[in-house]
Amino acid sequence: MAQFIGIGIGAGLVSALLFGVLLKATALAILLYLLAPLPILIVGLGWSHRAALVAAFTGALALSLIVQPFLGLGFLAYLALPAWWLAYLALLGRPGADGTMEWYPTGRLLAWTAGTAGIAFVAIAVIAAPNYETFQSQLRGMTRTIVRIQADRAAGAPVPKPVTPDAGVEAPVEPAPETPAEATRTEVANALAAIAPGLATQGLTVLLTFYLWAAARIVRISGRLPRPWPDLAATVMPRRVLAVLAGSIVLALVPGYPGVLGVALAGALSAAFAMQGLAAFHDRSRGRPGRLALLFGLYVVLFLTQGVALVALTLFGIADTALDRRRPQGSAGRP
């Protein structure tokens, strides 16, 4: 017991240090910040989920006492507890009828990764702005700034200088009428603000999946990974995840933070289905002639088309779950 507590405390302090350097706002600080969940996942997979839980609360306490309570709470909700939870799920197992260990399926683990990302985003949003109107105001202000900067860069127009009135003449203070271009920018910014939670959780889902994979590889190299390495290409999420996706889309229509949760879950699940689509392509291309060329072509298309290819992969992943054609069938094995 003392061993996992000591290891957990050490990992939590390292994770808190990596998270705290973000305040320096440099490129290196951002890179180190992105590595913050790894120590928690490593001790969770290599020792126990209890060590990961100790690490999560140790890091949060250190940030709260040394920096500020808000930063510690944000670290706990957004990165530390999600890392502990995923490590806990990854090591779940039960003995089968033949005495072998049946480990938690990678498809369910991928679905929980998406769900964890959606919940973590809403948690940090509520912590940062308990009032929903404040959250919306901040989000729209951020998206308007992004849209304005992008529009100015595309146009290449300099920022107009304010006109100084003649001395002794009072200039009337009147709000400038919004031009059609500015009205369009406002509409685009508002639309972007509406889907921003989904875009954020798409990235967080991919990051959490990568963190879990990287931590498992590190622990496996050290020889401490309890479960055998799974067949990642065979990952298939359960069909009930489709119902969760449909429910999240309906929930997105609800006002307030419940609607934000719906958008966040929809975005996170779309990323999960895109990764499943990628896994399905790897799985279905096994044993086919020219497999390496097919995979190389797929990644080139992904790099060049980006958004379009991701939508196609997401639809492929959804169809893969809905049709359920890659499940093992009794003793016959994979179809």
Short mmCIF file of C-alpha atoms in Angstrom, two decimals:
data_model
loop_
_atom_site.label_atom_id
_atom_site.label_comp_id
_atom_site.label_asym_id
_atom_site.label_seq_id
_atom_site.Cartn_x
_atom_site.Cartn_y
_atom_site.Cartn_z
CA MET A 1 0.00 0.00 0.00
CA ALA A 2 2.77 2.42 0.92
CA GLN A 3 4.42 1.72 -2.42
CA PHE A 4 1.50 2.76 -4.63
CA ILE A 5 0.86 5.82 -2.45
CA GLY A 6 4.48 6.97 -2.83
CA ILE A 7 4.46 6.31 -6.58
CA GLY A 8 1.11 8.05 -6.92
CA ILE A 9 2.33 11.14 -5.08
CA GLY A 10 5.44 11.34 -7.26
CA ALA A 11 3.45 10.93 -10.48
CA GLY A 12 0.93 13.53 -9.35
CA LEU A 13 3.64 16.10 -8.66
CA VAL A 14 5.24 15.48 -12.06
CA SER A 15 1.85 15.78 -13.78
CA ALA A 16 1.07 19.00 -11.89
CA LEU A 17 4.44 20.45 -12.90
CA LEU A 18 3.81 19.64 -16.57
CA PHE A 19 0.35 21.19 -16.34
CA GLY A 20 1.51 24.29 -14.46
CA VAL A 21 4.18 25.30 -16.99
CA LEU A 22 1.34 26.26 -19.32
CA LEU A 23 1.27 29.59 -17.49
CA LYS A 24 4.55 30.51 -19.20
CA ALA A 25 2.68 30.48 -22.55
CA THR A 26 5.69 29.36 -24.62
CA ALA A 27 5.84 26.67 -27.30
CA LEU A 28 7.83 24.38 -25.01
CA ALA A 29 5.37 25.00 -22.17
CA ILE A 30 2.45 24.00 -24.39
CA LEU A 31 4.28 20.83 -25.43
CA LEU A 32 4.98 19.89 -21.81
CA TYR A 33 1.36 20.67 -20.88
CA LEU A 34 0.16 18.18 -23.48
CA LEU A 35 2.16 15.46 -21.67
CA ALA A 36 0.53 16.16 -18.28
CA PRO A 37 -1.88 13.14 -18.19
CA LEU A 38 0.83 10.60 -19.07
CA PRO A 39 2.34 10.15 -15.57
CA ILE A 40 -1.12 9.44 -14.13
CA LEU A 41 -1.92 6.92 -16.85
CA ILE A 42 1.46 5.24 -16.53
CA VAL A 43 1.13 4.61 -12.78
CA GLY A 44 -2.51 3.61 -13.30
CA LEU A 45 -1.62 0.97 -15.87
CA GLY A 46 1.69 -0.13 -14.35
CA TRP A 47 0.75 -0.22 -10.66
CA SER A 48 -2.98 0.23 -9.95
CA HIS A 49 -5.86 2.61 -10.46
CA ARG A 50 -5.46 3.54 -6.77
CA ALA A 51 -2.01 4.94 -7.53
CA ALA A 52 -3.53 6.93 -10.40
CA LEU A 53 -6.23 8.30 -8.09
CA VAL A 54 -3.58 9.34 -5.55
CA ALA A 55 -1.66 11.02 -8.39
CA ALA A 56 -4.76 12.88 -9.57
CA PHE A 57 -5.58 14.36 -6.17
CA THR A 58 -1.93 15.04 -5.31
CA GLY A 59 -1.44 17.05 -8.50
CA ALA A 60 -4.66 18.97 -7.94
CA LEU A 61 -3.74 19.76 -4.33
CA ALA A 62 -0.25 20.91 -5.31
CA LEU A 63 -1.58 23.27 -7.98
CA SER A 64 -4.27 24.60 -5.64
CA LEU A 65 -1.78 25.40 -2.87
CA ILE A 66 1.13 26.66 -4.96
CA VAL A 67 -0.63 28.43 -7.85
CA GLN A 68 -4.37 28.92 -7.30
CA PRO A 69 -7.37 26.75 -6.38
CA PHE A 70 -9.06 27.27 -9.75
CA LEU A 71 -6.06 25.82 -11.60
CA GLY A 72 -6.00 22.76 -9.34
CA LEU A 73 -9.72 22.16 -9.80
CA GLY A 74 -9.43 22.55 -13.56
CA PHE A 75 -6.52 20.10 -13.66
CA LEU A 76 -8.51 17.56 -11.65
CA ALA A 77 -11.68 17.80 -13.75
CA TYR A 78 -10.18 18.15 -17.23
CA LEU A 79 -7.15 15.84 -17.22
CA ALA A 80 -6.43 14.04 -13.94
CA LEU A 81 -9.71 12.27 -13.24
CA PRO A 82 -10.22 11.35 -16.93
CA ALA A 83 -6.74 9.77 -16.94
CA TRP A 84 -7.50 7.81 -13.75
CA TRP A 85 -10.87 6.64 -15.09
CA LEU A 86 -9.45 5.38 -18.38
CA ALA A 87 -6.63 3.54 -16.59
CA TYR A 88 -9.22 1.93 -14.32
CA LEU A 89 -11.34 0.76 -17.26
CA ALA A 90 -8.34 -0.50 -19.23
CA LEU A 91 -7.42 -2.93 -16.43
CA LEU A 92 -10.93 -4.22 -15.78
CA GLY A 93 -11.15 -7.97 -16.30
CA ARG A 94 -12.98 -11.08 -15.22
CA PRO A 95 -12.09 -14.75 -15.41
CA GLY A 96 -13.79 -16.62 -18.22
CA ALA A 97 -15.36 -20.07 -18.14
CA ASP A 98 -12.10 -21.64 -19.36
CA GLY A 99 -10.04 -19.88 -16.68
CA THR A 100 -8.56 -17.25 -18.97
CA MET A 101 -8.97 -13.55 -18.18
CA GLU A 102 -11.52 -11.61 -20.20
CA TRP A 103 -10.34 -8.00 -20.40
CA TYR A 104 -12.47 -4.91 -20.94
CA PRO A 105 -13.11 -4.66 -24.70
CA THR A 106 -11.27 -1.93 -26.60
CA GLY A 107 -14.51 -0.90 -28.32
CA ARG A 108 -16.17 -0.04 -25.02
CA LEU A 109 -12.97 1.64 -23.87
CA LEU A 110 -13.02 3.84 -26.98
CA ALA A 111 -16.65 4.75 -26.34
CA TRP A 112 -15.86 5.66 -22.72
CA THR A 113 -12.93 7.76 -23.91
CA ALA A 114 -15.34 9.84 -25.98
CA GLY A 115 -17.86 10.07 -23.15
CA THR A 116 -15.12 11.10 -20.72
CA ALA A 117 -13.96 13.84 -23.09
CA GLY A 118 -17.50 15.24 -23.37
CA ILE A 119 -18.08 15.25 -19.62
CA ALA A 120 -14.64 16.73 -18.92
CA PHE A 121 -15.29 19.65 -21.30
CA VAL A 122 -18.60 20.51 -19.65
CA ALA A 123 -17.02 20.19 -16.21
CA ILE A 124 -14.26 22.67 -17.01
CA ALA A 125 -16.79 25.00 -18.66
CA VAL A 126 -18.96 25.04 -15.53
CA ILE A 127 -15.91 25.59 -13.33
CA ALA A 128 -14.75 28.51 -15.49
CA ALA A 129 -18.21 30.08 -15.89
CA PRO A 130 -20.95 28.77 -13.58
CA ASN A 131 -23.37 31.17 -15.25
CA TYR A 132 -24.34 29.85 -18.69
CA GLU A 133 -24.82 33.32 -20.19
CA THR A 134 -21.29 34.24 -19.14
CA PHE A 135 -19.97 31.10 -20.80
CA GLN A 136 -21.81 31.91 -24.03
CA SER A 137 -20.59 35.49 -23.99
CA GLN A 138 -16.99 34.40 -23.56
CA LEU A 139 -17.31 31.74 -26.25
CA ARG A 140 -18.87 34.11 -28.78
CA GLY A 141 -16.26 36.75 -28.04
CA MET A 142 -13.51 34.23 -28.73
CA THR A 143 -15.06 33.00 -31.98
CA ARG A 144 -15.69 36.56 -33.19
CA THR A 145 -12.04 37.37 -32.64
CA ILE A 146 -10.99 34.27 -34.56
CA VAL A 147 -13.33 35.01 -37.46
CA ARG A 148 -12.25 38.67 -37.63
CA ILE A 149 -8.56 37.78 -37.65
CA GLN A 150 -9.05 35.17 -40.36
CA ALA A 151 -11.14 37.56 -42.47
CA ASP A 152 -8.57 40.34 -42.15
CA ARG A 153 -5.78 37.98 -43.13
CA ALA A 154 -7.73 36.75 -46.15
CA ALA A 155 -8.51 40.30 -47.26
CA GLY A 156 -5.04 41.64 -46.50
CA ALA A 157 -6.61 44.92 -45.39
CA PRO A 158 -4.87 47.11 -42.79
CA VAL A 159 -6.70 47.97 -39.61
CA PRO A 160 -8.42 51.37 -40.16
CA LYS A 161 -7.24 54.22 -37.94
CA PRO A 162 -9.78 56.22 -35.97
CA VAL A 163 -10.59 59.69 -37.35
CA THR A 164 -9.68 62.52 -34.96
CA PRO A 165 -12.18 65.41 -35.03
CA ASP A 166 -11.05 69.03 -35.41
CA ALA A 167 -10.07 70.85 -32.23
CA GLY A 168 -12.97 72.48 -30.48
CA VAL A 169 -15.56 70.44 -32.34
CA GLU A 170 -17.39 67.77 -30.41
CA ALA A 171 -17.86 64.57 -32.36
CA PRO A 172 -21.15 62.82 -31.73
CA VAL A 173 -20.76 59.37 -30.24
CA GLU A 174 -22.96 57.06 -32.27
CA PRO A 175 -22.63 53.32 -32.81
CA ALA A 176 -21.40 52.58 -36.30
CA PRO A 177 -23.93 50.68 -38.39
CA GLU A 178 -23.04 47.08 -39.01
CA THR A 179 -22.04 46.48 -42.61
CA PRO A 180 -23.24 43.37 -44.49
CA ALA A 181 -19.72 41.90 -44.24
CA GLU A 182 -19.66 42.44 -40.47
CA ALA A 183 -23.13 40.94 -40.14
CA THR A 184 -21.95 37.85 -42.02
CA ARG A 185 -18.93 37.58 -39.76
CA THR A 186 -21.16 37.77 -36.71
CA GLU A 187 -23.38 34.98 -38.04
CA VAL A 188 -20.36 32.81 -38.79
CA ALA A 189 -18.91 33.49 -35.34
CA ASN A 190 -22.19 32.61 -33.63
CA ALA A 191 -22.47 29.40 -35.64
CA LEU A 192 -18.89 28.52 -34.76
CA ALA A 193 -19.62 29.18 -31.08
CA ALA A 194 -22.57 26.78 -31.25
CA ILE A 195 -20.39 23.88 -32.47
CA ALA A 196 -17.20 24.88 -30.62
CA PRO A 197 -17.81 22.38 -27.75
CA GLY A 198 -18.02 19.57 -30.30
CA LEU A 199 -14.82 20.67 -32.05
CA ALA A 200 -13.02 20.88 -28.70
CA THR A 201 -14.11 17.40 -27.62
CA GLN A 202 -13.13 15.94 -30.97
CA GLY A 203 -9.55 16.99 -30.28
CA LEU A 204 -9.72 15.92 -26.63
CA THR A 205 -11.00 12.45 -27.59
CA VAL A 206 -8.10 11.95 -29.98
CA LEU A 207 -5.64 13.18 -27.35
CA LEU A 208 -7.02 10.94 -24.59
CA THR A 209 -6.89 7.96 -26.95
CA PHE A 210 -3.29 8.77 -27.83
CA TYR A 211 -2.37 9.23 -24.15
CA LEU A 212 -3.85 5.83 -23.27
CA TRP A 213 -2.03 4.13 -26.16
CA ALA A 214 1.30 5.82 -25.39
CA ALA A 215 1.10 5.06 -21.66
CA ALA A 216 0.23 1.42 -22.37
CA ARG A 217 3.19 1.10 -24.74
CA ILE A 218 5.55 2.55 -22.14
CA VAL A 219 4.23 0.27 -19.41
CA ARG A 220 4.35 -2.73 -21.74
CA ILE A 221 8.03 -2.07 -22.51
CA SER A 222 8.72 -2.04 -18.79
CA GLY A 223 6.98 -5.41 -18.45
CA ARG A 224 4.35 -4.17 -15.97
CA LEU A 225 1.27 -4.18 -18.22
CA PRO A 226 -1.11 -6.81 -16.74
CA ARG A 227 -3.25 -7.39 -19.84
CA PRO A 228 -1.94 -8.66 -23.18
CA TRP A 229 -1.71 -6.17 -26.01
CA PRO A 230 -5.12 -6.05 -27.76
CA ASP A 231 -5.85 -6.26 -31.46
CA LEU A 232 -6.50 -2.54 -31.99
CA ALA A 233 -7.60 -2.97 -35.60
CA ALA A 234 -10.47 -5.18 -34.40
CA THR A 235 -11.89 -2.37 -32.22
CA VAL A 236 -15.67 -2.08 -32.62
CA MET A 237 -17.89 0.02 -30.36
CA PRO A 238 -21.20 -1.55 -29.22
CA ARG A 239 -24.40 -0.72 -31.06
CA ARG A 240 -25.82 1.05 -28.03
CA VAL A 241 -23.28 3.83 -28.67
CA LEU A 242 -25.37 4.72 -31.73
CA ALA A 243 -28.29 5.40 -29.39
CA VAL A 244 -26.02 7.57 -27.24
CA LEU A 245 -24.99 9.52 -30.34
CA ALA A 246 -28.62 10.04 -31.34
CA GLY A 247 -29.50 11.08 -27.80
CA SER A 248 -26.64 13.59 -27.71
CA ILE A 249 -27.90 15.19 -30.93
CA VAL A 250 -31.36 15.56 -29.39
CA LEU A 251 -29.83 16.88 -26.15
CA ALA A 252 -27.95 19.50 -28.15
CA LEU A 253 -31.28 21.20 -28.86
CA VAL A 254 -31.88 21.82 -25.15
CA PRO A 255 -30.84 25.29 -23.92
CA GLY A 256 -28.20 25.81 -21.27
CA TYR A 257 -25.42 23.50 -20.22
CA PRO A 258 -27.40 20.34 -21.06
CA GLY A 259 -27.28 21.47 -24.69
CA VAL A 260 -23.54 22.07 -24.40
CA LEU A 261 -23.17 18.52 -23.09
CA GLY A 262 -25.11 17.23 -26.10
CA VAL A 263 -22.87 19.08 -28.56
CA ALA A 264 -19.75 17.98 -26.67
CA LEU A 265 -20.80 14.31 -26.66
CA ALA A 266 -21.75 14.41 -30.33
CA GLY A 267 -18.37 15.85 -31.25
CA ALA A 268 -16.49 13.36 -29.06
CA LEU A 269 -18.39 10.37 -30.44
CA SER A 270 -17.83 11.54 -34.02
CA ALA A 271 -14.09 11.47 -33.34
CA ALA A 272 -14.40 8.01 -31.80
CA PHE A 273 -16.31 6.71 -34.82
CA ALA A 274 -13.69 8.25 -37.13
CA MET A 275 -10.97 6.33 -35.28
CA GLN A 276 -13.07 3.18 -35.49
CA GLY A 277 -13.45 3.76 -39.22
CA LEU A 278 -9.68 3.96 -39.48
CA ALA A 279 -9.35 0.73 -37.49
CA ALA A 280 -11.94 -0.95 -39.71
CA PHE A 281 -9.95 0.00 -42.82
CA HIS A 282 -6.84 -1.57 -41.27
CA ASP A 283 -8.81 -4.67 -40.31
CA ARG A 284 -10.58 -5.20 -43.61
CA SER A 285 -7.38 -4.72 -45.61
CA ARG A 286 -5.61 -7.59 -43.84
CA GLY A 287 -4.36 -10.24 -46.22
CA ARG A 288 -5.24 -8.21 -49.31
CA PRO A 289 -2.63 -7.63 -52.01
CA GLY A 290 -1.22 -4.12 -51.99
CA ARG A 291 -2.29 -3.49 -48.38
CA LEU A 292 0.61 -1.14 -47.67
CA ALA A 293 -0.21 0.91 -50.76
CA LEU A 294 -3.87 1.09 -49.72
CA LEU A 295 -2.98 2.27 -46.22
CA PHE A 296 -0.44 4.77 -47.54
CA GLY A 297 -3.04 6.15 -49.95
CA LEU A 298 -5.58 6.45 -47.14
CA TYR A 299 -3.24 8.50 -44.96
CA VAL A 300 -2.27 10.72 -47.89
CA VAL A 301 -5.94 11.41 -48.58
CA LEU A 302 -6.49 12.12 -44.87
CA PHE A 303 -3.63 14.60 -44.87
CA LEU A 304 -4.70 16.38 -48.05
CA THR A 305 -8.46 16.54 -47.54
CA GLN A 306 -8.59 16.62 -43.72
CA GLY A 307 -12.19 17.53 -42.85
CA VAL A 308 -13.83 15.74 -45.79
CA ALA A 309 -11.92 12.52 -45.16
CA LEU A 310 -12.73 12.66 -41.45
CA VAL A 311 -16.44 12.89 -42.22
CA ALA A 312 -16.12 9.87 -44.50
CA LEU A 313 -14.24 7.92 -41.81
CA THR A 314 -16.88 8.86 -39.23
CA LEU A 315 -19.67 7.56 -41.47
CA PHE A 316 -17.66 4.42 -42.16
CA GLY A 317 -17.21 3.87 -38.43
CA ILE A 318 -20.92 4.36 -37.76
CA ALA A 319 -21.79 1.89 -40.53
CA ASP A 320 -19.22 -0.55 -39.11
CA THR A 321 -20.99 -0.54 -35.74
CA ALA A 322 -24.50 -0.57 -37.21
CA LEU A 323 -23.85 -3.50 -39.58
CA ASP A 324 -21.86 -5.46 -36.98
CA ARG A 325 -19.92 -7.45 -39.58
CA ARG A 326 -16.57 -7.74 -37.78
CA ARG A 327 -17.64 -9.55 -34.58
CA PRO A 328 -16.21 -12.97 -33.76
CA GLN A 329 -18.78 -15.67 -34.57
CA GLY A 330 -18.48 -18.53 -32.09
CA SER A 331 -15.58 -20.89 -32.55
CA ALA A 332 -15.31 -19.94 -36.20
CA GLY A 333 -13.45 -16.81 -35.19
CA ARG A 334 -13.51 -13.64 -37.21
CA PRO A 335 -15.78 -13.75 -40.30
#
